[in-house]
């Protein structure tokens, strides 16, 4: 929309119309979704992994703080297994977000949206690398 002050009716948008978000608006929506969903999971996963690596229970605090994580039913599993499963879940969420960001159609000349998508991909890749590094530290400890 070229005129941000024009009404939607000015563009022929009526009640019941469907609007497709494009460019950086769509990317921002994807990032907000992943922040609200994966952000707390990543923080809890990192905390549980750190507890495990320092000789703690490696997961019990996570289940008490985040019962919606779906892992309470697996409380009988060893901490290494719970951490491995949670890593897989978080990695899948991040990869799905990467695919969504990559699928955003950015028209020619939308340099700001293209830069925003590049920034989003880098941010998601950084998060994935951090989660993978934590997983690698847990795996290294279990091999010793």
GROMACS .gro file of N, CA and C in nm, residues 53-131:
model
  237
   53UNK      N    1   2.496  -3.080   3.294
   53UNK     CA    2   2.640  -3.072   3.277
   53UNK      C    3   2.712  -3.044   3.409
   54UNK      N    4   2.645  -2.974   3.500
   54UNK     CA    5   2.708  -2.945   3.629
   54UNK      C    6   2.684  -3.055   3.731
   55UNK      N    7   2.623  -3.164   3.687
   55UNK     CA    8   2.602  -3.277   3.775
   55UNK      C    9   2.466  -3.280   3.840
   56UNK      N   10   2.377  -3.189   3.800
   56UNK     CA   11   2.242  -3.185   3.856
   56UNK      C   12   2.152  -3.286   3.787
   57UNK      N   13   2.023  -3.266   3.803
   57UNK     CA   14   1.925  -3.361   3.751
   57UNK      C   15   1.906  -3.350   3.601
   58UNK      N   16   1.940  -3.236   3.543
   58UNK     CA   17   1.932  -3.222   3.399
   58UNK      C   18   1.793  -3.228   3.344
   59UNK      N   19   1.699  -3.167   3.409
   59UNK     CA   20   1.567  -3.164   3.348
   59UNK      C   21   1.453  -3.152   3.444
   60UNK      N   22   1.471  -3.184   3.570
   60UNK     CA   23   1.356  -3.182   3.659
   60UNK      C   24   1.301  -3.042   3.678
   61UNK      N   25   1.388  -2.941   3.686
   61UNK     CA   26   1.341  -2.804   3.699
   61UNK      C   27   1.265  -2.758   3.577
   62UNK      N   28   1.306  -2.805   3.463
   62UNK     CA   29   1.238  -2.771   3.338
   62UNK      C   30   1.094  -2.817   3.341
   63UNK      N   31   1.070  -2.939   3.383
   63UNK     CA   32   0.934  -2.994   3.383
   63UNK      C   33   0.845  -2.922   3.483
   64UNK      N   34   0.901  -2.881   3.595
   64UNK     CA   35   0.820  -2.809   3.693
   64UNK      C   36   0.784  -2.671   3.643
   65UNK      N   37   0.877  -2.604   3.573
   65UNK     CA   38   0.852  -2.468   3.526
   65UNK      C   39   0.771  -2.466   3.397
   66UNK      N   40   0.782  -2.569   3.316
   66UNK     CA   41   0.719  -2.570   3.184
   66UNK      C   42   0.639  -2.699   3.161
   67UNK      N   43   0.531  -2.719   3.235
   67UNK     CA   44   0.456  -2.842   3.219
   67UNK      C   45   0.394  -2.856   3.080
   68UNK      N   46   0.377  -2.745   3.009
   68UNK     CA   47   0.318  -2.752   2.875
   68UNK      C   48   0.416  -2.807   2.772
   69UNK      N   49   0.539  -2.830   2.813
   69UNK     CA   50   0.638  -2.880   2.719
   69UNK      C   51   0.608  -3.021   2.672
   70UNK      N   52   0.519  -3.089   2.739
   70UNK     CA   53   0.479  -3.221   2.695
   70UNK      C   54   0.573  -3.332   2.737
   71UNK      N   55   0.665  -3.303   2.826
   71UNK     CA   56   0.761  -3.404   2.865
   71UNK      C   57   0.732  -3.466   3.000
   72UNK      N   58   0.629  -3.419   3.070
   72UNK     CA   59   0.599  -3.476   3.201
   72UNK      C   60   0.569  -3.625   3.193
   73UNK      N   61   0.510  -3.668   3.084
   73UNK     CA   62   0.478  -3.809   3.068
   73UNK      C   63   0.604  -3.893   3.054
   74UNK      N   64   0.718  -3.828   3.027
   74UNK     CA   65   0.843  -3.899   3.007
   74UNK      C   66   0.940  -3.880   3.123
   75UNK      N   67   0.886  -3.852   3.239
   75UNK     CA   68   0.971  -3.825   3.355
   75UNK      C   69   1.056  -3.946   3.393
   76UNK      N   70   1.016  -4.065   3.352
   76UNK     CA   71   1.093  -4.185   3.386
   76UNK      C   72   1.213  -4.203   3.293
   77UNK      N   73   1.226  -4.123   3.190
   77UNK     CA   74   1.339  -4.134   3.097
   77UNK      C   75   1.462  -4.068   3.159
   78UNK      N   76   1.579  -4.119   3.122
   78UNK     CA   77   1.703  -4.057   3.171
   78UNK      C   78   1.714  -3.913   3.120
   79UNK      N   79   1.782  -3.827   3.195
   79UNK     CA   80   1.794  -3.686   3.154
   79UNK      C   81   1.855  -3.669   3.015
   80UNK      N   82   1.952  -3.756   2.980
   80UNK     CA   83   2.015  -3.745   2.848
   80UNK      C   84   1.912  -3.764   2.737
   81UNK      N   85   1.823  -3.858   2.757
   81UNK     CA   86   1.720  -3.886   2.657
   81UNK      C   87   1.620  -3.771   2.647
   82UNK      N   88   1.579  -3.718   2.762
   82UNK     CA   89   1.485  -3.605   2.761
   82UNK      C   90   1.548  -3.485   2.691
   83UNK      N   91   1.676  -3.459   2.720
   83UNK     CA   92   1.744  -3.347   2.656
   83UNK      C   93   1.757  -3.369   2.506
   84UNK      N   94   1.784  -3.491   2.466
   84UNK     CA   95   1.794  -3.523   2.323
   84UNK      C   96   1.661  -3.500   2.253
   85UNK      N   97   1.552  -3.545   2.315
   85UNK     CA   98   1.419  -3.528   2.256
   85UNK      C   99   1.379  -3.380   2.249
   86UNK      N  100   1.413  -3.306   2.354
   86UNK     CA  101   1.379  -3.164   2.355
   86UNK      C  102   1.462  -3.089   2.251
   87UNK      N  103   1.587  -3.127   2.233
   87UNK     CA  104   1.668  -3.067   2.127
   87UNK      C  105   1.604  -3.089   1.992
   88UNK      N  106   1.560  -3.211   1.967
   88UNK     CA  107   1.497  -3.242   1.838
   88UNK      C  108   1.372  -3.157   1.817
   89UNK      N  109   1.296  -3.140   1.921
   89UNK     CA  110   1.172  -3.060   1.912
   89UNK      C  111   1.203  -2.914   1.880
   90UNK      N  112   1.300  -2.856   1.949
   90UNK     CA  113   1.337  -2.716   1.928
   90UNK      C  114   1.398  -2.699   1.790
   91UNK      N  115   1.486  -2.790   1.750
   91UNK     CA  116   1.548  -2.781   1.617
   91UNK      C  117   1.442  -2.786   1.508
   92UNK      N  118   1.343  -2.871   1.525
   92UNK     CA  119   1.233  -2.881   1.428
   92UNK      C  120   1.156  -2.749   1.420
   93UNK      N  121   1.127  -2.688   1.533
   93UNK     CA  122   1.057  -2.558   1.533
   93UNK      C  123   1.138  -2.452   1.459
   94UNK      N  124   1.267  -2.448   1.485
   94UNK     CA  125   1.352  -2.348   1.421
   94UNK      C  126   1.364  -2.373   1.271
   95UNK      N  127   1.375  -2.499   1.232
   95UNK     CA  128   1.383  -2.532   1.090
   95UNK      C  129   1.252  -2.499   1.018
   96UNK      N  130   1.140  -2.523   1.083
   96UNK     CA  131   1.011  -2.485   1.024
   96UNK      C  132   1.002  -2.334   1.006
   97UNK      N  133   1.051  -2.260   1.104
   97UNK     CA  134   1.051  -2.114   1.092
   97UNK      C  135   1.142  -2.069   0.978
   98UNK      N  136   1.257  -2.134   0.962
   98UNK     CA  137   1.346  -2.101   0.851
   98UNK      C  138   1.277  -2.124   0.717
   99UNK      N  139   1.204  -2.234   0.707
   99UNK     CA  140   1.132  -2.264   0.583
   99UNK      C  141   1.024  -2.160   0.556
  100UNK      N  142   0.954  -2.117   0.661
  100UNK     CA  143   0.851  -2.014   0.643
  100UNK      C  144   0.912  -1.882   0.598
  101UNK      N  145   1.022  -1.843   0.661
  101UNK     CA  146   1.088  -1.718   0.623
  101UNK      C  147   1.138  -1.727   0.479
  102UNK      N  148   1.193  -1.842   0.443
  102UNK     CA  149   1.245  -1.860   0.308
  102UNK      C  150   1.134  -1.857   0.203
  103UNK      N  151   1.014  -1.896   0.242
  103UNK     CA  152   0.903  -1.902   0.146
  103UNK      C  153   0.834  -1.767   0.126
  104UNK      N  154   0.874  -1.665   0.201
  104UNK     CA  155   0.812  -1.533   0.187
  104UNK      C  156   0.847  -1.477   0.050
  105UNK      N  157   0.744  -1.440  -0.026
  105UNK     CA  158   0.762  -1.383  -0.158
  105UNK      C  159   0.795  -1.236  -0.145
  106UNK      N  160   0.913  -1.200  -0.191
  106UNK     CA  161   0.955  -1.060  -0.183
  106UNK      C  162   0.967  -1.007  -0.326
  107UNK      N  163   0.885  -0.909  -0.359
  107UNK     CA  164   0.888  -0.855  -0.495
  107UNK      C  165   1.017  -0.779  -0.525
  108UNK      N  166   1.047  -0.765  -0.653
  108UNK     CA  167   1.164  -0.688  -0.695
  108UNK      C  168   1.157  -0.547  -0.638
  109UNK      N  169   1.269  -0.498  -0.594
  109UNK     CA  170   1.275  -0.362  -0.544
  109UNK      C  171   1.244  -0.349  -0.396
  110UNK      N  172   1.206  -0.456  -0.331
  110UNK     CA  173   1.174  -0.450  -0.188
  110UNK      C  174   1.300  -0.482  -0.109
  111UNK      N  175   1.394  -0.391  -0.117
  111UNK     CA  176   1.525  -0.414  -0.054
  111UNK      C  177   1.517  -0.425   0.097
  112UNK      N  178   1.430  -0.345   0.157
  112UNK     CA  179   1.415  -0.350   0.303
  112UNK      C  180   1.364  -0.487   0.348
  113UNK      N  181   1.265  -0.539   0.277
  113UNK     CA  182   1.210  -0.671   0.310
  113UNK      C  183   1.314  -0.781   0.287
  114UNK      N  184   1.390  -0.767   0.180
  114UNK     CA  185   1.494  -0.866   0.151
  114UNK      C  186   1.601  -0.864   0.262
  115UNK      N  187   1.640  -0.745   0.306
  115UNK     CA  188   1.738  -0.735   0.415
  115UNK      C  189   1.681  -0.791   0.544
  116UNK      N  190   1.553  -0.769   0.568
  116UNK     CA  191   1.488  -0.821   0.689
  116UNK      C  192   1.485  -0.973   0.686
  117UNK      N  193   1.458  -1.031   0.569
  117UNK     CA  194   1.457  -1.177   0.557
  117UNK      C  195   1.596  -1.232   0.583
  118UNK      N  196   1.697  -1.167   0.528
  118UNK     CA  197   1.835  -1.212   0.550
  118UNK      C  198   1.871  -1.207   0.698
  119UNK      N  199   1.830  -1.101   0.765
  119UNK     CA  200   1.854  -1.086   0.909
  119UNK      C  201   1.780  -1.195   0.987
  120UNK      N  202   1.658  -1.226   0.946
  120UNK     CA  203   1.579  -1.330   1.014
  120UNK      C  204   1.644  -1.467   0.997
  121UNK      N  205   1.693  -1.496   0.878
  121UNK     CA  206   1.760  -1.624   0.854
  121UNK      C  207   1.885  -1.636   0.941
  122UNK      N  208   1.961  -1.528   0.948
  122UNK     CA  209   2.082  -1.531   1.032
  122UNK      C  210   2.047  -1.551   1.179
  123UNK      N  211   1.942  -1.483   1.225
  123UNK     CA  212   1.900  -1.496   1.364
  123UNK      C  213   1.856  -1.639   1.396
  124UNK      N  214   1.776  -1.697   1.308
  124UNK     CA  215   1.730  -1.835   1.330
  124UNK      C  216   1.846  -1.932   1.324
  125UNK      N  217   1.938  -1.912   1.232
  125UNK     CA  218   2.056  -1.999   1.224
  125UNK      C  219   2.142  -1.988   1.350
  126UNK      N  220   2.155  -1.867   1.404
  126UNK     CA  221   2.231  -1.849   1.528
  126UNK      C  222   2.167  -1.927   1.642
  127UNK      N  223   2.035  -1.916   1.652
  127UNK     CA  224   1.965  -1.990   1.758
  127UNK      C  225   1.986  -2.140   1.742
  128UNK      N  226   1.975  -2.188   1.620
  128UNK     CA  227   1.994  -2.331   1.593
  128UNK      C  228   2.136  -2.373   1.629
  129UNK      N  229   2.234  -2.292   1.594
  129UNK     CA  230   2.373  -2.323   1.629
  129UNK      C  231   2.394  -2.327   1.780
  130UNK      N  232   2.330  -2.235   1.853
  130UNK     CA  233   2.342  -2.234   1.998
  130UNK      C  234   2.282  -2.360   2.060
  131UNK      N  235   2.165  -2.399   2.011
  131UNK     CA  236   2.099  -2.519   2.063
  131UNK      C  237   2.183  -2.642   2.028
   0.00000   0.00000   0.00000
